[in-house]
Amino acid sequence: MVLYTLCKLAALGRPPLSLIFGRHLSWLRHQLRPTDEERDAVHLASAADLHDLEFRIRELDRPDRQRRGPFHHF
C-alpha cells in the first residue's frame, strides 16, 4: 500500500502512460505511412492493361476526388 501511494505521488502532474505511448505510436504511424503521391503511383503501376491505366488516370484526375489526409486510418 505504501509503494502504491508513493507511485501515485510521483505520477502527480504527469499524463497517464497510455497517452504518452499513444502519442509516440501515432507519430510513428504518421512517419511510416506512404504519401498520397506514392499511393497513387502504386495504384497506377498495378494497372493490367492500357484501358485499365486510362481508367485509373481519369479516376485520379476527378476534381471531386477525396484525398486521404494525414489522419486517415489504415
PDB file of C-alpha atoms in Angstrom:
ATOM      1  CA  MET A   1       0.000   0.000   0.000  1.00  0.00           C
ATOM      2  CA  VAL A   2       2.860   2.360   0.789  1.00  0.00           C
ATOM      3  CA  LEU A   3       4.511   1.635  -2.562  1.00  0.00           C
ATOM      4  CA  TYR A   4       1.228   2.300  -4.344  1.00  0.00           C
ATOM      5  CA  THR A   5       0.876   5.657  -2.574  1.00  0.00           C
ATOM      6  CA  LEU A   6       4.452   6.653  -3.434  1.00  0.00           C
ATOM      7  CA  CYS A   7       3.884   5.775  -7.088  1.00  0.00           C
ATOM      8  CA  LYS A   8       0.705   7.850  -7.155  1.00  0.00           C
ATOM      9  CA  LEU A   9       2.523  10.819  -5.609  1.00  0.00           C
ATOM     10  CA  ALA A  10       5.376  10.523  -8.115  1.00  0.00           C
ATOM     11  CA  ALA A  11       2.897  10.462 -11.012  1.00  0.00           C
ATOM     12  CA  LEU A  12       1.105  13.674  -9.998  1.00  0.00           C
ATOM     13  CA  GLY A  13       1.149  16.212 -12.776  1.00  0.00           C
ATOM     14  CA  ARG A  14       2.151  13.680 -15.456  1.00  0.00           C
ATOM     15  CA  PRO A  15      -0.191  12.461 -18.177  1.00  0.00           C
ATOM     16  CA  PRO A  16      -1.224   8.820 -17.997  1.00  0.00           C
ATOM     17  CA  LEU A  17       1.194   6.364 -19.557  1.00  0.00           C
ATOM     18  CA  SER A  18      -1.344   5.351 -22.198  1.00  0.00           C
ATOM     19  CA  LEU A  19      -1.426   8.933 -23.541  1.00  0.00           C
ATOM     20  CA  ILE A  20       2.362   9.054 -23.800  1.00  0.00           C
ATOM     21  CA  PHE A  21       2.524   5.753 -25.706  1.00  0.00           C
ATOM     22  CA  GLY A  22      -0.425   6.790 -27.862  1.00  0.00           C
ATOM     23  CA  ARG A  23       1.354   9.965 -28.982  1.00  0.00           C
ATOM     24  CA  HIS A  24       4.519   8.047 -29.859  1.00  0.00           C
ATOM     25  CA  LEU A  25       2.591   5.397 -31.769  1.00  0.00           C
ATOM     26  CA  SER A  26       0.610   7.965 -33.751  1.00  0.00           C
ATOM     27  CA  TRP A  27       3.856   9.810 -34.609  1.00  0.00           C
ATOM     28  CA  LEU A  28       5.451   6.551 -35.804  1.00  0.00           C
ATOM     29  CA  ARG A  29       2.392   5.660 -37.868  1.00  0.00           C
ATOM     30  CA  HIS A  30       2.426   9.126 -39.439  1.00  0.00           C
ATOM     31  CA  GLN A  31       6.142   8.847 -40.310  1.00  0.00           C
ATOM     32  CA  LEU A  32       5.882   5.342 -41.786  1.00  0.00           C
ATOM     33  CA  ARG A  33       2.752   5.811 -43.905  1.00  0.00           C
ATOM     34  CA  PRO A  34       3.238   6.385 -47.639  1.00  0.00           C
ATOM     35  CA  THR A  35       2.282   9.769 -49.060  1.00  0.00           C
ATOM     36  CA  ASP A  36      -0.712  10.267 -51.361  1.00  0.00           C
ATOM     37  CA  GLU A  37       1.636  10.551 -54.349  1.00  0.00           C
ATOM     38  CA  GLU A  38       3.330   7.243 -53.507  1.00  0.00           C
ATOM     39  CA  ARG A  39      -0.048   5.516 -53.138  1.00  0.00           C
ATOM     40  CA  ASP A  40      -1.217   6.980 -56.462  1.00  0.00           C
ATOM     41  CA  ALA A  41       1.957   5.782 -58.225  1.00  0.00           C
ATOM     42  CA  VAL A  42       1.491   2.242 -56.895  1.00  0.00           C
ATOM     43  CA  HIS A  43      -2.175   2.329 -57.928  1.00  0.00           C
ATOM     44  CA  LEU A  44      -1.233   3.348 -61.487  1.00  0.00           C
ATOM     45  CA  ALA A  45       1.626   0.848 -61.697  1.00  0.00           C
ATOM     46  CA  SER A  46      -0.710  -2.030 -60.867  1.00  0.00           C
ATOM     47  CA  ALA A  47      -2.859  -1.449 -63.971  1.00  0.00           C
ATOM     48  CA  ALA A  48      -3.301  -4.613 -66.029  1.00  0.00           C
ATOM     49  CA  ASP A  49      -3.531  -3.033 -69.478  1.00  0.00           C
ATOM     50  CA  LEU A  50      -3.783   0.279 -71.290  1.00  0.00           C
ATOM     51  CA  HIS A  51      -7.549   0.603 -70.800  1.00  0.00           C
ATOM     52  CA  ASP A  52      -7.221  -0.046 -67.061  1.00  0.00           C
ATOM     53  CA  LEU A  53      -4.433   2.535 -66.857  1.00  0.00           C
ATOM     54  CA  GLU A  54      -6.559   5.151 -68.638  1.00  0.00           C
ATOM     55  CA  PHE A  55      -9.487   4.435 -66.312  1.00  0.00           C
ATOM     56  CA  ARG A  56      -7.257   4.830 -63.244  1.00  0.00           C
ATOM     57  CA  ILE A  57      -5.772   8.085 -64.536  1.00  0.00           C
ATOM     58  CA  ARG A  58      -9.269   9.512 -65.120  1.00  0.00           C
ATOM     59  CA  GLU A  59     -10.255   8.320 -61.654  1.00  0.00           C
ATOM     60  CA  LEU A  60      -7.300  10.149 -60.071  1.00  0.00           C
ATOM     61  CA  ASP A  61      -7.939  13.324 -62.100  1.00  0.00           C
ATOM     62  CA  ARG A  62     -11.534  13.797 -60.927  1.00  0.00           C
ATOM     63  CA  PRO A  63     -11.979  17.215 -59.291  1.00  0.00           C
ATOM     64  CA  ASP A  64     -14.226  15.854 -56.509  1.00  0.00           C
ATOM     65  CA  ARG A  65     -11.809  13.086 -55.535  1.00  0.00           C
ATOM     66  CA  GLN A  66     -11.350  12.664 -51.800  1.00  0.00           C
ATOM     67  CA  ARG A  67      -7.727  12.832 -50.715  1.00  0.00           C
ATOM     68  CA  ARG A  68      -6.651  10.684 -47.819  1.00  0.00           C
ATOM     69  CA  GLY A  69      -5.290  13.132 -45.300  1.00  0.00           C
ATOM     70  CA  PRO A  70      -2.599  12.508 -42.696  1.00  0.00           C
ATOM     71  CA  PHE A  71      -5.152  11.234 -40.174  1.00  0.00           C
ATOM     72  CA  HIS A  72      -6.751   8.593 -42.416  1.00  0.00           C
ATOM     73  CA  HIS A  73      -6.821   5.194 -40.686  1.00  0.00           C
ATOM     74  CA  PHE A  74      -5.214   2.163 -42.275  1.00  0.00           C
TER      75      PHE A  74
END
